[in-house]
XYZ file of C-alpha atoms in Angstrom:
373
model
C 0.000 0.000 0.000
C 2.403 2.521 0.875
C 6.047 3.430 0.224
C 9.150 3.275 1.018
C 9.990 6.135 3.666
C 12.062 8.875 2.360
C 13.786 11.080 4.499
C 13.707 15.064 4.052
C 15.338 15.937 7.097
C 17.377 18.518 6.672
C 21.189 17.799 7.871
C 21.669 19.702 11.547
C 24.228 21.738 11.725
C 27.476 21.041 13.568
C 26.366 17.340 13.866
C 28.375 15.387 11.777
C 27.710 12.164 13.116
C 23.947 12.616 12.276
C 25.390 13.552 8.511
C 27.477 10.185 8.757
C 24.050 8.343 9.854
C 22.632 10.002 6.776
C 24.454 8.546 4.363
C 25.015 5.582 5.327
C 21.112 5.547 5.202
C 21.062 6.994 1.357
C 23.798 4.095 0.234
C 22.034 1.260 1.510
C 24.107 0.679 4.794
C 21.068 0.537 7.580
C 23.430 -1.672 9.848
C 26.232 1.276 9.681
C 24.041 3.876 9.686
C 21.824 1.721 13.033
C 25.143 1.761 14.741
C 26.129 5.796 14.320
C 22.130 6.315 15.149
C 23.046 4.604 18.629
C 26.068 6.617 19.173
C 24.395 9.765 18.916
C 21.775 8.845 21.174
C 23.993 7.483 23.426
C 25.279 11.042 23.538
C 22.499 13.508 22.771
C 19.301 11.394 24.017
C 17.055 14.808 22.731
C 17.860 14.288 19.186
C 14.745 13.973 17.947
C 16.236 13.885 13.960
C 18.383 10.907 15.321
C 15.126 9.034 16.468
C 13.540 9.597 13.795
C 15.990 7.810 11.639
C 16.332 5.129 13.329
C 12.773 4.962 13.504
C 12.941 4.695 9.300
C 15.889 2.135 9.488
C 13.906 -0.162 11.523
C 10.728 0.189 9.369
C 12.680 -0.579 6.295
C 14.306 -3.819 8.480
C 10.751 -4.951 8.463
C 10.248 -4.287 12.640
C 7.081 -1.953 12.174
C 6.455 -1.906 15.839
C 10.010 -0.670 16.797
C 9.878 1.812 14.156
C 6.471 2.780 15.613
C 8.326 3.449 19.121
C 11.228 5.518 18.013
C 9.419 7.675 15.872
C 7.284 8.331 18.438
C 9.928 9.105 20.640
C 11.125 11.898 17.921
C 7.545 12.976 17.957
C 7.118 13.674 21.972
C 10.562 15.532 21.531
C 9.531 17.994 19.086
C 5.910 17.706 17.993
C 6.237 20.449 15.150
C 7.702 17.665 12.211
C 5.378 16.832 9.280
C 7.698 14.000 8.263
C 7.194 12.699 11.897
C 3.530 12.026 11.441
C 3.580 11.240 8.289
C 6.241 8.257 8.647
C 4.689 7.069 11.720
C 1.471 6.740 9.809
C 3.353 4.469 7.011
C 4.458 2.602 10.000
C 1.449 2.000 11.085
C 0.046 1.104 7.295
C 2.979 -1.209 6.974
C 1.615 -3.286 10.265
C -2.047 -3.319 8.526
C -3.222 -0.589 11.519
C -4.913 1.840 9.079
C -6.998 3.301 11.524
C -4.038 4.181 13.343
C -2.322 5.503 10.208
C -5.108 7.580 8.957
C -5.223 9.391 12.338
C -1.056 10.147 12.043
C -1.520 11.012 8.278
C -4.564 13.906 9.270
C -1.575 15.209 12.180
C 0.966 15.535 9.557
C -1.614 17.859 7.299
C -2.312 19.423 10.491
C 1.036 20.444 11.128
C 1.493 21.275 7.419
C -0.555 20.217 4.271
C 1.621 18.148 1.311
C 1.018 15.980 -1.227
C 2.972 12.913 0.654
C 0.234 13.196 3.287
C -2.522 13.400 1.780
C -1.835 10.713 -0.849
C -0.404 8.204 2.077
C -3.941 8.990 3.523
C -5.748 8.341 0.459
C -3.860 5.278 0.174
C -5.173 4.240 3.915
C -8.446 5.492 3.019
C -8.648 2.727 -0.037
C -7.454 0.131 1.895
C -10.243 0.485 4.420
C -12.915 0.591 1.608
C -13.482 4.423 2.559
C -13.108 5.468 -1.539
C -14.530 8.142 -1.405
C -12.512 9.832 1.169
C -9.746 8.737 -0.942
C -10.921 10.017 -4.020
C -10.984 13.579 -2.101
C -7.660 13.096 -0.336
C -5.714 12.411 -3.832
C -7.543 15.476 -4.780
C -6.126 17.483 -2.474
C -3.039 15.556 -3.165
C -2.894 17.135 -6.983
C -3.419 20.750 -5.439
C 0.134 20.269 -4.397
C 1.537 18.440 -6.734
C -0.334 18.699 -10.192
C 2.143 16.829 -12.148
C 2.781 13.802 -10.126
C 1.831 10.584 -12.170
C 1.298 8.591 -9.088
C -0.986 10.438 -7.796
C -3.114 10.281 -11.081
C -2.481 6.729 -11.073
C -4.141 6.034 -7.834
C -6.734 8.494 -7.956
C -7.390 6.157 -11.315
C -7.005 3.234 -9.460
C -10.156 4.815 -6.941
C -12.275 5.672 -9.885
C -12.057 2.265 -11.384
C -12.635 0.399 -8.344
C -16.071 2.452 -7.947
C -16.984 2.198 -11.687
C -16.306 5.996 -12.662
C -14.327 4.493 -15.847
C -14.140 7.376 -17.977
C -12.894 9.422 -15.108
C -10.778 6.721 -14.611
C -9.351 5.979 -17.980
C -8.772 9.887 -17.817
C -6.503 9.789 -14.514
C -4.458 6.866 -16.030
C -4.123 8.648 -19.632
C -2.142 11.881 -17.617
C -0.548 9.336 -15.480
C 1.328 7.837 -19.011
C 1.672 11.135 -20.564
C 3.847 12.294 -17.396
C 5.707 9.029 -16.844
C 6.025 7.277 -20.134
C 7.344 4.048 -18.644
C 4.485 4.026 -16.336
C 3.961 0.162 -16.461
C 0.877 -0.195 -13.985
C -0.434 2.969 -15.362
C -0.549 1.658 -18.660
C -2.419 -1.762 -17.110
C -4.995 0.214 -15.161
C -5.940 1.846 -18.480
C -6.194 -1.540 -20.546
C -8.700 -2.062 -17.565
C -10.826 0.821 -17.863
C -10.987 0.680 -21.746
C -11.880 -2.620 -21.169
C -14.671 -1.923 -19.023
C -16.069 0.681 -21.133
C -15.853 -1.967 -23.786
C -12.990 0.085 -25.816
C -11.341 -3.479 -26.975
C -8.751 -2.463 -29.714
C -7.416 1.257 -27.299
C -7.378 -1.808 -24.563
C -5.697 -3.930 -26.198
C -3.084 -1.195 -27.240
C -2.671 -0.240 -23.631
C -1.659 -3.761 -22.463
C 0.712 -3.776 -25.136
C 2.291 -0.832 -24.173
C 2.518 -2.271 -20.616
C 4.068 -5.668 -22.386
C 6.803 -3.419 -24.525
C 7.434 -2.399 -20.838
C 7.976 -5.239 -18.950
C 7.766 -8.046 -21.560
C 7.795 -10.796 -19.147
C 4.356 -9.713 -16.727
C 1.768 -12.559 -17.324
C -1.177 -11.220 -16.462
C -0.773 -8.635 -19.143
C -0.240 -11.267 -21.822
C -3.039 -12.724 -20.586
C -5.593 -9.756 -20.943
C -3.709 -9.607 -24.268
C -4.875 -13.348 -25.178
C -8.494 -12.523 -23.831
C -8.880 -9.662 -25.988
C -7.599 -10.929 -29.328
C -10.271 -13.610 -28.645
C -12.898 -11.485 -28.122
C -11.772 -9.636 -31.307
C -11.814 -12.718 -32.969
C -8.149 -12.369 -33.726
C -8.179 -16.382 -32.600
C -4.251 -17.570 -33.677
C -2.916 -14.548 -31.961
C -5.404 -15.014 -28.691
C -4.365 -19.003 -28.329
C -0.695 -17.832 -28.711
C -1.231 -15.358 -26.061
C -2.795 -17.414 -23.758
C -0.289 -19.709 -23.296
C 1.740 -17.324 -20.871
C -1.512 -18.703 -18.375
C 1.139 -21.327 -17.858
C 3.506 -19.582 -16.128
C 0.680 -19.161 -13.097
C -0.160 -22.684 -13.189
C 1.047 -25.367 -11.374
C 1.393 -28.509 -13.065
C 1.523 -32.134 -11.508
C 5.327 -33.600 -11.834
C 5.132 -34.409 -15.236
C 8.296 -36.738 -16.429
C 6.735 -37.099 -20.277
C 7.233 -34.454 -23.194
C 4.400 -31.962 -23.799
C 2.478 -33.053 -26.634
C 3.020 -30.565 -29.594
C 0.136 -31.371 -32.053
C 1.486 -33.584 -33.576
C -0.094 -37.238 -34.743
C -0.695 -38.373 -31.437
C -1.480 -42.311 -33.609
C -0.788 -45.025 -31.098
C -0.169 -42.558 -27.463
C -1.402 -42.548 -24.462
C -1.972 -38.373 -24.097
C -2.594 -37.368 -20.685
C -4.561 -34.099 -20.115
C -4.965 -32.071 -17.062
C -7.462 -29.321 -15.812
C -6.101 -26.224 -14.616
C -8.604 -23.727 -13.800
C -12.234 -23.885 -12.024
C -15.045 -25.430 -12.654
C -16.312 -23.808 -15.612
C -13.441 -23.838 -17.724
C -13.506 -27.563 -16.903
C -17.177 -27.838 -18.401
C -16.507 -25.570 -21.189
C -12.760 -27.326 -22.531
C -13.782 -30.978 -21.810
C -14.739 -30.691 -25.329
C -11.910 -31.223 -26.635
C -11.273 -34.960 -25.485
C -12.919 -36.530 -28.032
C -10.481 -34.740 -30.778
C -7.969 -36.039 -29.428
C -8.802 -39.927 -29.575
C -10.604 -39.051 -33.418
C -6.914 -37.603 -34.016
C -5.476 -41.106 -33.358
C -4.879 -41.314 -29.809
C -4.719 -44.986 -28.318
C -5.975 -43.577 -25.168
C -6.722 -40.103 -23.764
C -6.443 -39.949 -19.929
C -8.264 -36.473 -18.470
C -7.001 -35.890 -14.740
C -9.435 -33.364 -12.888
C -7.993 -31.327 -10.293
C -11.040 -30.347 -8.372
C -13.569 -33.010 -6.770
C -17.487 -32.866 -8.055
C -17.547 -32.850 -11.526
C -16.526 -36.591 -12.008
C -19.587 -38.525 -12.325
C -21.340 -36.187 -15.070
C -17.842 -36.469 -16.744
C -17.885 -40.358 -17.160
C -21.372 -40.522 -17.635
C -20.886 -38.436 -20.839
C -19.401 -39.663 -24.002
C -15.514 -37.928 -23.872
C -13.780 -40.647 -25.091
C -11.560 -40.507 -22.393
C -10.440 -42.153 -19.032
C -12.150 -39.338 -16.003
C -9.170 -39.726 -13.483
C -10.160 -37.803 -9.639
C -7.604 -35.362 -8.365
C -6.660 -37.295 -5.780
C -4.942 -40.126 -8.410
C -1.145 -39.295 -8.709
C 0.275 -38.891 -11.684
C 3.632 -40.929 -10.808
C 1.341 -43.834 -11.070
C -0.068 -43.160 -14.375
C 1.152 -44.551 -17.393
C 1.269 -42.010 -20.693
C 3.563 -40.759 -24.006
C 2.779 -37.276 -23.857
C 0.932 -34.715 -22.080
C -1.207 -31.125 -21.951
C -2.858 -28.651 -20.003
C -6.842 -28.797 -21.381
C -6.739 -25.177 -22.241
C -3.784 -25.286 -24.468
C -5.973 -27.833 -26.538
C -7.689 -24.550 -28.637
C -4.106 -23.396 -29.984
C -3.175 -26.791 -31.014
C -6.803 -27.423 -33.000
C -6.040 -23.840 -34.492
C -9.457 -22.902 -32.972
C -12.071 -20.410 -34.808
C -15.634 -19.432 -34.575
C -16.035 -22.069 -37.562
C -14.410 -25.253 -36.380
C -15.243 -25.138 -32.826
C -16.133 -28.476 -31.714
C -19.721 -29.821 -30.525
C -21.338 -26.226 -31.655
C -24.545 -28.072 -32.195
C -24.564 -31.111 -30.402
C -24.025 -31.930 -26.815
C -21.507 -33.012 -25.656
C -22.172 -33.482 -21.756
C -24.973 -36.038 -20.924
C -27.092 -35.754 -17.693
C -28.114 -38.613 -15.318
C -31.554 -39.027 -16.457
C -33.156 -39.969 -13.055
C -31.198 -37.100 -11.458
C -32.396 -34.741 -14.176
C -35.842 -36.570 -13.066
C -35.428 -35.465 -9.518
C -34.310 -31.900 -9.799
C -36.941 -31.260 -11.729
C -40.008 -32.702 -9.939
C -38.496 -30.999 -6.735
C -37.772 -27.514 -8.155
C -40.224 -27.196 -11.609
């Protein structure tokens, strides 16, 4: 939620251990610059700057509730320090007490209004659901700061979450135009477009983001999902094979099959998503043995869907998720979902588009409807 602390303490005077602390702070060295903190303290316990930075060091060494107590010990010697309050409150964010940090966020505006504040506060606002008061605090944020992409970002980030989406896609637009390289910017306007049903801009955005960081998944993903939906189906299957990288697959010793004649193979195929995907993919099973395969072997990895899955005509061997694959005998295997790409799937060869291809148990179909119809 929030960020890393920054210090804007100005250097004292004369105190040139403090500037020593410093910088061993700004290159990295929060051991050294722990130590010299110490040493100071040990001879000027009133140095509230000195507390204060130790206070930091300690948040950044993950132990919130020490940093909590030292700052606070800066702030009962000199009450009069925005930075104070405001780095207590990320303190206090960092340990998941936003209640707590909302209250030292409002004392640092008291003491003097920034952007920092009020967009910490905003953040603390959001993550306790109170969006609007965030909306208003990143706001006020902007009055400060009218060029910071951040603060567009997660005012954008607000507006989204509450459905606003043109304000929204608005917030993340100025957020890309002042920080080109703006990765989650450029995601967070993929997911407005998106949402206002702007496909191809949407798409565009989410390739931006992937030009930026070519490697993120879930923006390959939304990528895949929106060439489909564009009906742009080689380029959608392609895509939506970075899914994988998510996925954890069972301990697989066998090659992954790669389309081709699977004549004579056992081809093992595995579920990787929920329930409907399951439903919706299992269509594909019976391609696979009319392709050649000796024997297709479908290996569920949730429990329930089973029964209606052998009592239906898949030509394939339902295994339960509990049956490990060590003891399973196969040539080859796949995830189902990969099974679209490798059938070069379109709206005009997808399979079972008229006929059913999941089959009931008459007498329960019998029961549920004499109970509920």
């Amino acid at each position: 939620m929030a960020k890393k602390i920054k210090i804007k303490t100005k250097k004292p005077q004369g105190l040139k251990a403090f500037d020593i602390a410093l910088q061993h702070y700004q290159s990295g060295n929060l051991k050294q610059a722990e130590m010299v903190c110490r040493q100071i303290l040990d001879r000027q316990p009133e140095h509230s700057d000195t507390w204060h930075l130790l206070g930091v060091i300690a948040h950044q060494l993950g132990r919130h509730e020490a940093a909590i107590q030292f700052i606070k010990k800066a702030v009962h010697i000199n009450s009069d320090v925005t930075s104070y309050y405001n780095d207590l409150g990320l303190a206090y964010a960092f340990k998941g007490d936003m209640e707590d940090a909302i209250t030292f966020f409002k004392k640092a505006l008291d003491v003097k209004e920034n952007a920092a504040s009020y967009m910490n506060l905003g953040n603390a606002y959001a993550e306790n659901g109170m969006f609007d008061k965030a909306i208003e605090s990143y706001k006020c944020a902007l009055e400060f700061e009218h060029d910071n992409p951040d603060i567009f970002y997660n005012l954008g980030e607000r507006y989204l979450t509450e459905g606003v989406f043109h304000k929204a896609i608005d917030c993340y637009r100025k957020a890309t135009e002042l920080r080109t390289d703006f990765f989650e910017a450029f995601c967070g306007l993929g997911n407005a477009l998106w949402a206002t049903g702007e496909i191809v801009e949407a798409r565009k955005s989410y390739e931006m983001a992937v030009a930026l960081r070519k490697d993120d998944v879930l923006a390959h993903t939304n990528i895949a999902h929106l060439h489909l939906i564009l009906k742009d189906f080689k380029k959608g299957w392609e895509e939506n094979e970075w899914r994988l990288k998510n996925i954890q697959a069972p301990p697989l010793t066998k090659p992954k099959w790669d389309g081709t004649s699977p004549k004579g193979k056992t081809i093992l195929v595995y579920a990787e998503q929920g329930y409907g995907d399951t439903l919706q993919f299992v269509r594909y099973l019976p391609l696979l043995y009319k392709s050649g395969a000796d024997k297709v072997l479908f290996k569920l990895n949730n429990k329930g869907l089973e029964q209606l899955l052998r009592e239906s005509d898949l030509k394939a061997e339902i295994l339960d998720a509990g049956t490990p694959v060590e003891s399973l005998e196969y040539d080859t295997n796949i995830h189902l979902l990969s099974l679209p790409r490798i059938f070069k799937t379109n709206l005009e060869n997808i399979p079972f588009r008229q006929k059913r291809y999941l089959e009931a148990n008459p007498e329960k179909v019998e029961w549920y409807r004499s109970k509920f119809f």
